[in-house]
Amino acid sequence: MQMRQLGTTGPQVSAIGLGCMGMSALYGPTDRAESIATIHAALDAGVTLLDTGDFYAMGHNELLINEALRTAPAAHREKALLSVKFGALRGPDGGWSGYDGRPAAVKNFAAYSLQRLGADHIDVYRIARVDPDVPIEETVGAIAELVEAGYVRNIGLSETGAETIRRAAAVAPICDLQIEYSLISRGIEDEILPVCRELGVGITAYGVLSRGLISGHWSRDRKLAEGDFRSFSPRFGSENVDHNLGLVEALRKVADDKGISVAQTAIAWVLAQGPKHATAIVPLIGSRTRAQLTEALGSLGATLDADDLAAIEEAVPADAAAGDRYPQGRMPDLDSEKK
């Protein structure tokens, strides 16, 4: 497994991390046994970074990871690094009702996560979205106190804009920013990515396959289960999906010429954005099955030269996607999208 350092102050992690959210929620029916087997397979392959959130199916995902780690070989368990998001408020019906970044809430969320994960510390801890009613300095300061007490090892951010990153980094060292970044989600390149590189903040990139849209396996006619995020995601909407799948077919031509899959090409492109800079970009793959994991890990063996990157750029230019990355009602939650 290739390794990368998560920012200038963070830990060494596998070049690809495993995003575990889909094993519990938002992408249709889940299979607990296959999810655990997939986590085991990832650990066996050398993946060390497991990403979750305490609000993923209201704690279900943390308990799932706990079970997977308890039943994994000790050597794998000891190498696993846990990245946890907190702060989202949810009701018994699964609804969303904002974010809480108050210092007392930060420590409360952490206490529950440690218990559900069966861990004595969290490797990277971050608020999922900036609480508009609490200065980021107060939220990060509370995490810094958890670091001092030994309950957290590193502080991360999630979906924060350039100015917020600067304010947070002035309080305590920030090891990484978790944010959507893919061939069709490149908004961070203008301001956010340069600031992260200036400050030595790494990137853990989620949505590298845009929730399956640019995996090469998506079909316009695919039926979605009730509550599946993609059923109300603008990029999957009937007015946008044909255009976006056209981009995928253009990318498929490049992938075929390389002898790799579309998904491997898309992940390899994200991987290729990191090594030439001091601060790494680590893709989080949302594989829910061992077959998906195997395909995704195959991207590590794909080498993209300058000609390949130019061909990919021509196939999928920046800003070529149709539709926002979140529904209109959720876009205001993204500090990263505020101008």
GROMACS .gro file of C-alpha atoms in nm:
model
  339
    1MET     CA    1   0.000   0.000   0.000
    2GLN     CA    2   0.126   0.346  -0.089
    3MET     CA    3   0.128   0.588   0.203
    4ARG     CA    4   0.079   0.964   0.224
    5GLN     CA    5   0.108   1.211   0.508
    6LEU     CA    6  -0.214   1.386   0.598
    7GLY     CA    7  -0.095   1.745   0.597
    8THR     CA    8   0.226   1.861   0.759
    9THR     CA    9   0.106   1.781   1.111
   10GLY     CA   10  -0.107   1.470   1.055
   11PRO     CA   11  -0.041   1.097   1.047
   12GLN     CA   12   0.085   0.875   0.770
   13VAL     CA   13  -0.219   0.711   0.611
   14SER     CA   14  -0.290   0.479   0.321
   15ALA     CA   15  -0.304   0.661  -0.014
   16ILE     CA   16  -0.672   0.561  -0.034
   17GLY     CA   17  -0.912   0.569   0.259
   18LEU     CA   18  -1.240   0.384   0.305
   19GLY     CA   19  -1.551   0.598   0.347
   20CYS     CA   20  -1.798   0.385   0.542
   21MET     CA   21  -2.117   0.594   0.531
   22GLY     CA   22  -2.286   0.396   0.254
   23MET     CA   23  -2.261   0.079   0.461
   24SER     CA   24  -2.526   0.223   0.693
   25ALA     CA   25  -2.733   0.483   0.513
   26LEU     CA   26  -2.826   0.705   0.219
   27TYR     CA   27  -2.747   0.471  -0.071
   28GLY     CA   28  -3.017   0.206  -0.045
   29PRO     CA   29  -3.029  -0.135   0.125
   30THR     CA   30  -2.718  -0.247   0.312
   31ASP     CA   31  -2.570  -0.586   0.394
   32ARG     CA   32  -2.403  -0.596   0.736
   33ALA     CA   33  -2.203  -0.914   0.672
   34GLU     CA   34  -2.072  -0.785   0.337
   35SER     CA   35  -1.993  -0.446   0.491
   36ILE     CA   36  -1.781  -0.604   0.763
   37ALA     CA   37  -1.613  -0.832   0.508
   38THR     CA   38  -1.535  -0.526   0.296
   39ILE     CA   39  -1.376  -0.343   0.590
   40HIS     CA   40  -1.171  -0.654   0.665
   41ALA     CA   41  -1.063  -0.679   0.301
   42ALA     CA   42  -0.963  -0.312   0.301
   43LEU     CA   43  -0.753  -0.355   0.615
   44ASP     CA   44  -0.596  -0.668   0.468
   45ALA     CA   45  -0.502  -0.468   0.156
   46GLY     CA   46  -0.326  -0.208   0.370
   47VAL     CA   47  -0.598   0.057   0.391
   48THR     CA   48  -0.551   0.229   0.726
   49LEU     CA   49  -0.793   0.525   0.713
   50LEU     CA   50  -1.157   0.454   0.798
   51ASP     CA   51  -1.393   0.750   0.773
   52THR     CA   52  -1.730   0.776   0.947
   53GLY     CA   53  -1.970   1.016   1.115
   54ASP     CA   54  -2.159   0.982   1.440
   55PHE     CA   55  -2.481   1.075   1.258
   56TYR     CA   56  -2.452   0.809   0.986
   57ALA     CA   57  -2.773   0.617   1.060
   58MET     CA   58  -2.760   0.764   1.412
   59GLY     CA   59  -2.457   0.574   1.537
   60HIS     CA   60  -2.509   0.258   1.332
   61ASN     CA   61  -2.196   0.319   1.126
   62GLU     CA   62  -1.970   0.363   1.428
   63LEU     CA   63  -2.106   0.042   1.581
   64LEU     CA   64  -2.047  -0.136   1.250
   65ILE     CA   65  -1.685  -0.023   1.243
   66ASN     CA   66  -1.648  -0.129   1.606
   67GLU     CA   67  -1.763  -0.480   1.516
   68ALA     CA   68  -1.539  -0.494   1.210
   69LEU     CA   69  -1.233  -0.391   1.411
   70ARG     CA   70  -1.310  -0.628   1.698
   71THR     CA   71  -1.326  -0.920   1.455
   72ALA     CA   72  -1.023  -0.820   1.247
   73PRO     CA   73  -0.671  -0.956   1.305
   74ALA     CA   74  -0.493  -0.765   1.579
   75ALA     CA   75  -0.223  -0.640   1.342
   76HIS     CA   76  -0.483  -0.478   1.117
   77ARG     CA   77  -0.680  -0.339   1.410
   78GLU     CA   78  -0.376  -0.166   1.553
   79LYS     CA   79  -0.299   0.010   1.224
   80ALA     CA   80  -0.653   0.139   1.166
   81LEU     CA   81  -0.698   0.516   1.195
   82LEU     CA   82  -1.045   0.654   1.267
   83SER     CA   83  -1.165   0.978   1.111
   84VAL     CA   84  -1.495   1.093   1.263
   85LYS     CA   85  -1.734   1.375   1.178
   86PHE     CA   86  -1.978   1.515   1.433
   87GLY     CA   87  -2.226   1.795   1.481
   88ALA     CA   88  -2.524   1.704   1.263
   89LEU     CA   89  -2.853   1.708   1.451
   90ARG     CA   90  -3.114   1.448   1.361
   91GLY     CA   91  -3.456   1.341   1.480
   92PRO     CA   92  -3.606   0.994   1.543
   93ASP     CA   93  -3.757   1.007   1.194
   94GLY     CA   94  -3.410   1.052   1.042
   95GLY     CA   95  -3.470   1.417   0.959
   96TRP     CA   96  -3.199   1.681   0.972
   97SER     CA   97  -3.225   1.988   1.194
   98GLY     CA   98  -2.896   2.175   1.175
   99TYR     CA   99  -2.551   2.155   1.331
  100ASP     CA  100  -2.413   2.208   1.681
  101GLY     CA  101  -2.054   2.326   1.721
  102ARG     CA  102  -2.071   2.455   2.078
  103PRO     CA  103  -1.772   2.344   2.289
  104ALA     CA  104  -1.989   2.148   2.534
  105ALA     CA  105  -2.160   1.971   2.243
  106VAL     CA  106  -1.825   1.887   2.084
  107LYS     CA  107  -1.714   1.703   2.396
  108ASN     CA  108  -2.052   1.534   2.433
  109PHE     CA  109  -2.044   1.406   2.075
  110ALA     CA  110  -1.688   1.278   2.128
  111ALA     CA  111  -1.783   1.087   2.443
  112TYR     CA  112  -2.057   0.899   2.262
  113SER     CA  113  -1.838   0.826   1.958
  114LEU     CA  114  -1.559   0.681   2.172
  115GLN     CA  115  -1.810   0.450   2.338
  116ARG     CA  116  -1.971   0.335   2.013
  117LEU     CA  117  -1.635   0.282   1.844
  118GLY     CA  118  -1.491   0.099   2.143
  119ALA     CA  119  -1.186   0.325   2.118
  120ASP     CA  120  -0.983   0.526   2.365
  121HIS     CA  121  -0.908   0.797   2.108
  122ILE     CA  122  -1.018   0.932   1.769
  123ASP     CA  123  -0.740   0.989   1.516
  124VAL     CA  124  -0.901   1.279   1.327
  125TYR     CA  125  -1.204   1.466   1.460
  126ARG     CA  126  -1.401   1.730   1.271
  127ILE     CA  127  -1.737   1.904   1.262
  128ALA     CA  128  -1.928   1.791   0.954
  129ARG     CA  129  -2.052   2.139   0.867
  130VAL     CA  130  -1.967   2.474   1.021
  131ASP     CA  131  -2.226   2.578   1.279
  132PRO     CA  132  -2.329   2.929   1.163
  133ASP     CA  133  -2.411   3.028   1.521
  134VAL     CA  134  -2.074   2.930   1.671
  135PRO     CA  135  -1.740   3.080   1.565
  136ILE     CA  136  -1.515   2.813   1.417
  137GLU     CA  137  -1.250   2.923   1.668
  138GLU     CA  138  -1.468   2.797   1.955
  139THR     CA  139  -1.542   2.463   1.788
  140VAL     CA  140  -1.177   2.400   1.697
  141GLY     CA  141  -1.068   2.516   2.041
  142ALA     CA  142  -1.288   2.251   2.201
  143ILE     CA  143  -1.134   1.981   1.981
  144ALA     CA  144  -0.790   2.113   2.075
  145GLU     CA  145  -0.879   2.056   2.441
  146LEU     CA  146  -0.973   1.697   2.352
  147VAL     CA  147  -0.633   1.662   2.186
  148GLU     CA  148  -0.461   1.790   2.500
  149ALA     CA  149  -0.661   1.542   2.709
  150GLY     CA  150  -0.562   1.251   2.481
  151TYR     CA  151  -0.908   1.171   2.343
  152VAL     CA  152  -0.830   1.306   1.993
  153ARG     CA  153  -0.501   1.292   1.804
  154ASN     CA  154  -0.559   1.538   1.515
  155ILE     CA  155  -0.803   1.812   1.417
  156GLY     CA  156  -0.972   1.814   1.079
  157LEU     CA  157  -1.222   2.034   0.898
  158SER     CA  158  -1.507   1.950   0.660
  159GLU     CA  159  -1.654   2.153   0.373
  160THR     CA  160  -1.502   2.479   0.494
  161GLY     CA  161  -1.412   2.779   0.283
  162ALA     CA  162  -1.069   2.941   0.254
  163GLU     CA  163  -1.127   3.211   0.515
  164THR     CA  164  -1.266   2.962   0.768
  165ILE     CA  165  -0.963   2.739   0.714
  166ARG     CA  166  -0.734   3.030   0.796
  167ARG     CA  167  -0.928   3.115   1.111
  168ALA     CA  168  -0.928   2.753   1.228
  169ALA     CA  169  -0.556   2.709   1.160
  170ALA     CA  170  -0.482   3.017   1.369
  171VAL     CA  171  -0.627   2.835   1.673
  172ALA     CA  172  -0.463   2.493   1.640
  173PRO     CA  173  -0.286   2.275   1.381
  174ILE     CA  174  -0.527   2.139   1.119
  175CYS     CA  175  -0.418   1.815   0.957
  176ASP     CA  176  -0.674   1.790   0.680
  177LEU     CA  177  -0.985   1.923   0.513
  178GLN     CA  178  -1.247   1.671   0.408
  179ILE     CA  179  -1.429   1.798   0.102
  180GLU     CA  180  -1.587   1.676  -0.219
  181TYR     CA  181  -1.334   1.663  -0.502
  182SER     CA  182  -1.362   1.474  -0.827
  183LEU     CA  183  -1.343   1.521  -1.200
  184ILE     CA  184  -1.687   1.682  -1.192
  185SER     CA  185  -1.651   1.863  -0.856
  186ARG     CA  186  -1.346   2.086  -0.885
  187GLY     CA  187  -1.458   2.398  -0.702
  188ILE     CA  188  -1.179   2.370  -0.445
  189GLU     CA  189  -0.911   2.442  -0.706
  190ASP     CA  190  -0.970   2.818  -0.717
  191GLU     CA  191  -0.922   2.924  -0.353
  192ILE     CA  192  -0.956   2.638  -0.107
  193LEU     CA  193  -0.683   2.408  -0.238
  194PRO     CA  194  -0.421   2.685  -0.264
  195VAL     CA  195  -0.491   2.791   0.096
  196CYS     CA  196  -0.461   2.431   0.216
  197ARG     CA  197  -0.127   2.398   0.041
  198GLU     CA  198  -0.008   2.728   0.184
  199LEU     CA  199  -0.099   2.621   0.538
  200GLY     CA  200   0.009   2.256   0.511
  201VAL     CA  201  -0.344   2.118   0.535
  202GLY     CA  202  -0.405   1.786   0.361
  203ILE     CA  203  -0.718   1.691   0.167
  204THR     CA  204  -0.932   1.384   0.219
  205ALA     CA  205  -1.148   1.385  -0.092
  206TYR     CA  206  -1.492   1.229  -0.079
  207GLY     CA  207  -1.729   1.182  -0.372
  208VAL     CA  208  -1.442   1.089  -0.603
  209LEU     CA  209  -1.688   0.886  -0.812
  210SER     CA  210  -1.967   1.137  -0.751
  211ARG     CA  211  -2.176   0.879  -0.564
  212GLY     CA  212  -2.141   0.629  -0.847
  213LEU     CA  213  -2.235   0.869  -1.126
  214ILE     CA  214  -1.889   0.862  -1.286
  215SER     CA  215  -1.806   0.504  -1.189
  216GLY     CA  216  -1.882   0.374  -1.537
  217HIS     CA  217  -2.149   0.148  -1.392
  218TRP     CA  218  -2.438   0.394  -1.361
  219SER     CA  219  -2.745   0.363  -1.582
  220ARG     CA  220  -3.009   0.628  -1.641
  221ASP     CA  221  -3.276   0.365  -1.583
  222ARG     CA  222  -3.145   0.240  -1.250
  223LYS     CA  223  -3.417   0.217  -0.987
  224LEU     CA  224  -3.339   0.380  -0.654
  225ALA     CA  225  -3.468   0.280  -0.313
  226GLU     CA  226  -3.677   0.523  -0.112
  227GLY     CA  227  -3.454   0.770   0.071
  228ASP     CA  228  -3.151   0.712  -0.154
  229PHE     CA  229  -2.961   1.043  -0.167
  230ARG     CA  230  -2.927   1.013  -0.543
  231SER     CA  231  -3.302   1.026  -0.592
  232PHE     CA  232  -3.297   1.396  -0.504
  233SER     CA  233  -2.941   1.484  -0.606
  234PRO     CA  234  -2.948   1.737  -0.893
  235ARG     CA  235  -2.676   1.563  -1.092
  236PHE     CA  236  -2.886   1.245  -1.108
  237GLY     CA  237  -3.203   1.434  -1.199
  238SER     CA  238  -3.372   1.368  -1.533
  239GLU     CA  239  -3.277   1.715  -1.658
  240ASN     CA  240  -2.904   1.655  -1.595
  241VAL     CA  241  -2.822   1.285  -1.593
  242ASP     CA  242  -2.796   1.234  -1.971
  243HIS     CA  243  -2.546   1.519  -2.003
  244ASN     CA  244  -2.340   1.386  -1.712
  245LEU     CA  245  -2.340   1.031  -1.844
  246GLY     CA  246  -2.216   1.172  -2.173
  247LEU     CA  247  -1.909   1.292  -1.986
  248VAL     CA  248  -1.866   0.941  -1.848
  249GLU     CA  249  -1.871   0.793  -2.197
  250ALA     CA  250  -1.602   1.040  -2.307
  251LEU     CA  251  -1.398   0.934  -2.004
  252ARG     CA  252  -1.455   0.568  -2.092
  253LYS     CA  253  -1.265   0.616  -2.417
  254VAL     CA  254  -0.961   0.734  -2.223
  255ALA     CA  255  -0.997   0.447  -1.975
  256ASP     CA  256  -1.023   0.191  -2.254
  257ASP     CA  257  -0.704   0.324  -2.412
  258LYS     CA  258  -0.528   0.280  -2.075
  259GLY     CA  259  -0.672  -0.068  -2.022
  260ILE     CA  260  -0.834   0.029  -1.692
  261SER     CA  261  -1.191   0.090  -1.581
  262VAL     CA  262  -1.371   0.423  -1.574
  263ALA     CA  263  -1.380   0.416  -1.194
  264GLN     CA  264  -1.006   0.346  -1.175
  265THR     CA  265  -0.939   0.635  -1.413
  266ALA     CA  266  -1.148   0.877  -1.205
  267ILE     CA  267  -0.980   0.772  -0.880
  268ALA     CA  268  -0.633   0.775  -1.038
  269TRP     CA  269  -0.697   1.132  -1.154
  270VAL     CA  270  -0.763   1.242  -0.795
  271LEU     CA  271  -0.455   1.052  -0.675
  272ALA     CA  272  -0.248   1.229  -0.941
  273GLN     CA  273  -0.336   1.572  -0.802
  274GLY     CA  274  -0.150   1.509  -0.475
  275PRO     CA  275   0.206   1.372  -0.506
  276LYS     CA  276   0.360   1.681  -0.665
  277HIS     CA  277   0.266   1.891  -0.363
  278ALA     CA  278   0.378   1.879   0.000
  279THR     CA  279   0.020   1.833   0.123
  280ALA     CA  280  -0.138   1.509   0.010
  281ILE     CA  281  -0.477   1.443  -0.142
  282VAL     CA  282  -0.619   1.114  -0.016
  283PRO     CA  283  -0.931   0.986  -0.195
  284LEU     CA  284  -1.200   0.827   0.022
  285ILE     CA  285  -1.364   0.546  -0.169
  286GLY     CA  286  -1.718   0.454  -0.068
  287SER     CA  287  -1.696   0.086  -0.157
  288ARG     CA  288  -1.978  -0.115   0.002
  289THR     CA  289  -1.873  -0.452  -0.138
  290ARG     CA  290  -1.549  -0.641  -0.181
  291ALA     CA  291  -1.592  -0.632  -0.559
  292GLN     CA  292  -1.618  -0.251  -0.557
  293LEU     CA  293  -1.319  -0.232  -0.325
  294THR     CA  294  -1.106  -0.448  -0.552
  295GLU     CA  295  -1.184  -0.229  -0.852
  296ALA     CA  296  -1.113   0.091  -0.659
  297LEU     CA  297  -0.780  -0.032  -0.522
  298GLY     CA  298  -0.677  -0.114  -0.877
  299SER     CA  299  -0.642   0.259  -0.934
  300LEU     CA  300  -0.324   0.254  -0.725
  301GLY     CA  301  -0.149   0.069  -1.005
  302ALA     CA  302  -0.262   0.311  -1.275
  303THR     CA  303  -0.001   0.567  -1.381
  304LEU     CA  304  -0.131   0.874  -1.561
  305ASP     CA  305   0.128   1.065  -1.761
  306ALA     CA  306   0.091   1.419  -1.896
  307ASP     CA  307  -0.080   1.298  -2.212
  308ASP     CA  308  -0.328   1.090  -2.011
  309LEU     CA  309  -0.412   1.384  -1.786
  310ALA     CA  310  -0.462   1.607  -2.087
  311ALA     CA  311  -0.695   1.351  -2.247
  312ILE     CA  312  -0.895   1.325  -1.924
  313GLU     CA  313  -0.917   1.705  -1.904
  314GLU     CA  314  -1.046   1.716  -2.261
  315ALA     CA  315  -1.302   1.444  -2.191
  316VAL     CA  316  -1.426   1.601  -1.868
  317PRO     CA  317  -1.338   1.971  -1.854
  318ALA     CA  318  -1.368   2.161  -1.528
  319ASP     CA  319  -1.725   2.284  -1.465
  320ALA     CA  320  -1.859   2.048  -1.730
  321ALA     CA  321  -2.109   1.874  -1.500
  322ALA     CA  322  -2.476   1.969  -1.504
  323GLY     CA  323  -2.640   2.033  -1.166
  324ASP     CA  324  -2.519   2.130  -0.820
  325ARG     CA  325  -2.355   1.867  -0.603
  326TYR     CA  326  -2.624   1.896  -0.334
  327PRO     CA  327  -2.996   1.979  -0.347
  328GLN     CA  328  -3.073   2.350  -0.332
  329GLY     CA  329  -3.192   2.330   0.029
  330ARG     CA  330  -2.861   2.183   0.144
  331MET     CA  331  -2.623   2.414  -0.039
  332PRO     CA  332  -2.645   2.689   0.229
  333ASP     CA  333  -2.497   2.439   0.479
  334LEU     CA  334  -2.170   2.437   0.282
  335ASP     CA  335  -1.928   2.700   0.407
  336SER     CA  336  -1.708   2.590   0.116
  337GLU     CA  337  -1.963   2.721  -0.134
  338LYS     CA  338  -2.000   3.066   0.017
  339LYS     CA  339  -1.848   3.348  -0.186
   0.00000   0.00000   0.00000
